Amino acid sequence: MADPNLADLDAFVAVARARSFRGAARLKGVSASALSEALRRLEARLGSRLLNRTTRSVTPTEAGAQLLERLGPAIREIESALDAVNDSSDTPAGTLRLNAPTVVARHILPAIVNRFLLTYPRISLEVENNDSFIDVLAEGFDAGIRYEESLERDMVAVPIGPRLQRYVLAGAPAYLATRGTPRHPRELLAHACIRHRFASRVTAQWDFEKDGEVVRIAAAGPLIATSAELEAQAAIAGLGLICTFEEYLAEGLATGALVPLLEDWLPPFSGPRLYYAQRQHMPPPLRAFIDFIKTDNG
């Protein structure tokens, strides 16, 4: 049996991760038919089916899943080694893949990314939003961005963006005029509340803390959504109270369309961190990004 070449193995990893020939083709900048042919060659050489293909999905077989688990780290090390050979210390080049929570991707990364890409024009950046807790390396990302309580162990973490953030509880003036202003978190049980549901199907609870007292509220109300923007607009319309990242409510708070509530019950928390695995050959784009945010954060 002839040994499979690296290009065919790389094609398999791309398709298996994307769960789609078309999606992988877009990421790789090749045709879907070229990836399909590479998979045909690889399966023929190995004598084993690696992917189950239907008109709606592409999923790894048991053999494919085992191969993907072993190949992922090896492919990344090969890419890192090639990047290191081709790297110029003044002009790093290549692709940097990041995974970030939605709030970070929308409200924190834009200013950082714009300056970074202007500084390093030979680097291409791919950012994917994901609010779930995932193994970013196993999913093919160079690094992830998460908050301190959900960082993976054995990872190096570097602050990115604001050092502190906070949640804000707020309501529209018309709502407060009708329903009253809560003076304690427990009073929220008598209010209409607009809630957020994560992709995991878990609905967020509201946590408050003051002088050592911690109160967790299972709020209820007319709307549960997965879109923070939709939730903010519902609060502005007077449908209920909202508790979320300050960034999502900044415009409404600035114009007076929303009024902050129970501010002394919502202390600030640590901002997001870029996290990555320490390895011998770090991809030049990742090294450049780490150095950039360290300088950017002062």
Coordinates of C-alpha atoms in Angstrom, one line a residue, residues 89-242:
S89 CA 10.9 38.2 11.8
D90 CA 9.8 41.5 10.4
T91 CA 7.0 40.3 8.2
P92 CA 5.2 37.2 9.7
A93 CA 2.7 35.6 7.3
G94 CA 0.1 33.0 7.3
T95 CA -3.3 32.3 8.7
L96 CA -4.4 32.8 12.3
R97 CA -7.6 31.0 13.5
L98 CA -9.3 32.3 16.6
N99 CA -12.5 31.2 18.4
A100 CA -14.2 33.9 20.5
P101 CA -17.5 34.5 22.4
T102 CA -20.0 36.6 20.6
V103 CA -19.7 39.6 22.9
V104 CA -15.9 39.7 22.4
A105 CA -16.2 39.2 18.6
R106 CA -18.7 42.0 18.2
H107 CA -17.6 44.6 20.8
I108 CA -13.9 44.0 21.7
L109 CA -12.1 42.4 18.8
P110 CA -13.0 44.8 15.9
A111 CA -10.7 47.6 17.1
I112 CA -7.9 45.2 18.0
V113 CA -8.2 43.2 14.7
N114 CA -8.3 46.3 12.5
R115 CA -5.0 47.6 14.0
F116 CA -3.4 44.2 14.0
L117 CA -4.2 43.5 10.3
L118 CA -3.0 46.9 9.3
T119 CA 0.3 46.2 11.1
Y120 CA 0.7 42.7 9.6
P121 CA -0.7 42.8 6.1
R122 CA 0.6 39.3 5.3
I123 CA -1.4 37.7 8.0
S124 CA -5.0 36.4 7.3
L125 CA -7.3 36.1 10.3
E126 CA -10.2 33.8 10.7
V127 CA -12.6 34.4 13.6
E128 CA -15.5 32.1 14.6
N129 CA -18.1 33.1 17.2
N130 CA -18.9 30.4 19.7
D131 CA -20.4 30.8 23.2
S132 CA -20.0 27.1 24.1
F133 CA -17.1 25.6 25.9
I134 CA -15.1 23.7 23.3
D135 CA -11.6 22.3 22.8
V136 CA -10.4 25.0 20.5
L137 CA -7.2 23.1 19.5
A138 CA -9.1 19.9 18.7
E139 CA -11.5 22.0 16.5
G140 CA -8.6 23.4 14.5
F141 CA -8.1 26.9 16.1
D142 CA -4.7 28.3 17.0
A143 CA -6.1 30.0 20.1
G144 CA -9.4 30.8 21.9
I145 CA -10.8 33.7 23.8
R146 CA -12.8 33.0 26.9
Y147 CA -13.4 34.4 30.4
E148 CA -11.4 33.3 33.4
E149 CA -14.0 30.9 34.8
S150 CA -14.1 28.9 31.6
L151 CA -10.5 28.7 30.6
E152 CA -9.1 25.3 29.8
R153 CA -6.5 24.0 32.2
D154 CA -2.8 23.8 31.1
M155 CA -3.2 26.7 28.8
V156 CA -1.3 30.0 28.7
A157 CA -3.6 33.0 29.1
V158 CA -3.0 36.6 28.2
P159 CA -5.5 39.5 28.8
I160 CA -7.1 40.9 25.7
G161 CA -9.3 44.0 25.6
P162 CA -10.7 45.6 28.8
R163 CA -9.2 44.3 32.0
L164 CA -12.7 44.6 33.7
Q165 CA -16.2 44.3 32.4
R166 CA -19.6 44.2 34.1
Y167 CA -23.2 43.2 33.7
V168 CA -25.9 45.8 33.8
L169 CA -29.5 45.3 34.9
A170 CA -31.7 47.8 33.1
G171 CA -35.2 48.7 32.2
A172 CA -37.0 51.3 30.1
P173 CA -38.4 54.4 31.8
A174 CA -42.0 53.5 30.7
Y175 CA -41.7 50.0 32.2
L176 CA -40.4 51.3 35.5
A177 CA -43.1 53.9 35.7
T178 CA -45.7 51.1 35.3
R179 CA -44.1 48.3 37.3
G180 CA -41.9 50.1 39.8
T181 CA -38.2 50.1 40.4
P182 CA -36.7 47.0 42.2
R183 CA -34.6 47.8 45.3
H184 CA -33.3 44.3 45.9
P185 CA -32.6 41.4 43.5
R186 CA -35.3 39.2 45.1
E187 CA -37.9 41.8 43.9
L188 CA -37.1 40.7 40.4
L189 CA -39.2 37.6 40.9
A190 CA -42.2 39.9 40.6
H191 CA -41.0 41.6 37.4
A192 CA -41.1 40.6 33.7
C193 CA -37.6 39.7 32.7
I194 CA -36.0 39.2 29.3
R195 CA -33.7 36.2 29.4
H196 CA -30.8 34.8 27.3
R197 CA -30.5 31.2 26.1
F198 CA -27.1 29.8 25.1
A199 CA -26.5 27.5 22.2
S200 CA -26.3 24.6 24.7
R201 CA -30.0 25.3 25.4
V202 CA -29.1 26.5 29.0
T203 CA -31.0 29.6 30.0
A204 CA -28.8 32.1 31.9
Q205 CA -29.6 32.8 35.5
W206 CA -29.0 36.2 37.0
D207 CA -26.4 36.4 39.8
F208 CA -26.0 39.4 42.2
E209 CA -23.5 40.0 45.0
K210 CA -23.2 42.7 47.6
D211 CA -21.4 42.7 51.0
G212 CA -20.8 39.0 50.9
E213 CA -24.5 38.2 50.1
V214 CA -25.0 36.3 46.8
V215 CA -28.4 36.1 45.2
R216 CA -29.2 33.9 42.2
I217 CA -32.5 34.7 40.4
A218 CA -34.3 32.3 38.1
A219 CA -36.0 35.2 36.3
A220 CA -39.2 34.8 34.2
G221 CA -40.8 36.9 31.6
P222 CA -42.2 37.3 28.1
L223 CA -39.0 36.6 26.0
I224 CA -36.2 34.1 25.9
A225 CA -33.7 34.6 23.0
T226 CA -30.3 33.7 21.7
S227 CA -29.7 37.2 20.3
A228 CA -28.5 39.8 22.7
E229 CA -29.5 42.5 20.3
L230 CA -33.0 41.2 20.1
E231 CA -33.1 41.1 23.9
A232 CA -31.9 44.7 24.2
Q233 CA -34.5 46.0 21.8
A234 CA -37.2 44.2 23.7
A235 CA -36.1 45.9 26.9
I236 CA -36.0 49.3 25.2
A237 CA -39.6 48.6 24.0
G238 CA -40.6 48.2 27.6
L239 CA -41.3 44.4 27.6
G240 CA -39.3 43.8 30.7
L241 CA -36.0 44.1 32.5
I242 CA -32.7 42.8 31.1

